Amino acid sequence: MAENASDRGTTSGGRPARPDLAAMIVPLGRALMAAEQPVLDAHGLTMWAYSVLLHLDETPIRTQAALAEAIRADKTRIIAVLDDLEERELIRRQPDPGDRRARLLSLTSEGRRLRDAAQAAIQQGEERLLAQLPAADRNGFLRGLQALSTLPELMPRKPGRETR
């Protein structure tokens, strides 16, 4: 049986049949971030502060460096964000009993309330966008994004950096 170009993922002219993933996702990501910004502003949060709140819970994260890695932030630049959140009593930083140089990070009840309120408002806006897709497409899209977002880091590591 003859193979046609679309079976190979290309057009008859040899070009890819679809845009690159980044060409599709980056504009969507920018639009989603722009839609989130007024919600974050209304809740008194920056994008980085919201990201911190999303990654913390009652179970402490050991070290600010571990948190920075989890949210893909520079560990030196995140300190001001953590200082602000701690000053506002949204997070707790306490010495690790096993290593006094390290700080255990966790959410306070007020931090959890604020995170949950901001996330609910953001997801309400996302639901309006997702409603434009048929239910089966929406469910597949969300499953695919969840699966891809849990993969190990996609970018190649810098030379000399250890891989996990």
GROMACS .gro file of C-alpha atoms in nm, residues 55-70 82 92-106:
model
   32
   55HIS     CA    1   0.388   2.442   4.485
   56LEU     CA    2   0.360   2.467   4.862
   57ASP     CA    3   0.120   2.295   5.094
   58GLU     CA    4   0.105   2.182   5.454
   59THR     CA    5   0.390   1.936   5.397
   60PRO     CA    6   0.705   2.147   5.399
   61ILE     CA    7   0.942   2.163   5.105
   62ARG     CA    8   1.298   2.130   5.221
   63THR     CA    9   1.507   2.428   5.112
   64GLN     CA   10   1.440   2.733   4.904
   65ALA     CA   11   1.667   2.586   4.636
   66ALA     CA   12   1.438   2.282   4.601
   67LEU     CA   13   1.137   2.510   4.561
   68ALA     CA   14   1.319   2.726   4.306
   69GLU     CA   15   1.407   2.416   4.105
   70ALA     CA   16   1.049   2.288   4.123
   82LEU     CA   17   0.956   3.440   4.960
   92ARG     CA   18   0.616   2.988   5.676
   93ARG     CA   19   0.994   2.951   5.664
   94GLN     CA   20   1.134   2.765   5.960
   95PRO     CA   21   1.471   2.609   6.033
   96ASP     CA   22   1.501   2.243   5.943
   97PRO     CA   23   1.563   2.054   6.268
   98GLY     CA   24   1.793   1.816   6.077
   99ASP     CA   25   1.996   2.093   5.911
  100ARG     CA   26   1.984   2.438   6.068
  101ARG     CA   27   2.124   2.595   5.750
  102ALA     CA   28   1.815   2.486   5.555
  103ARG     CA   29   1.466   2.635   5.576
  104LEU     CA   30   1.146   2.434   5.554
  105LEU     CA   31   0.880   2.613   5.347
  106SER     CA   32   0.507   2.561   5.389
   0.00000   0.00000   0.00000
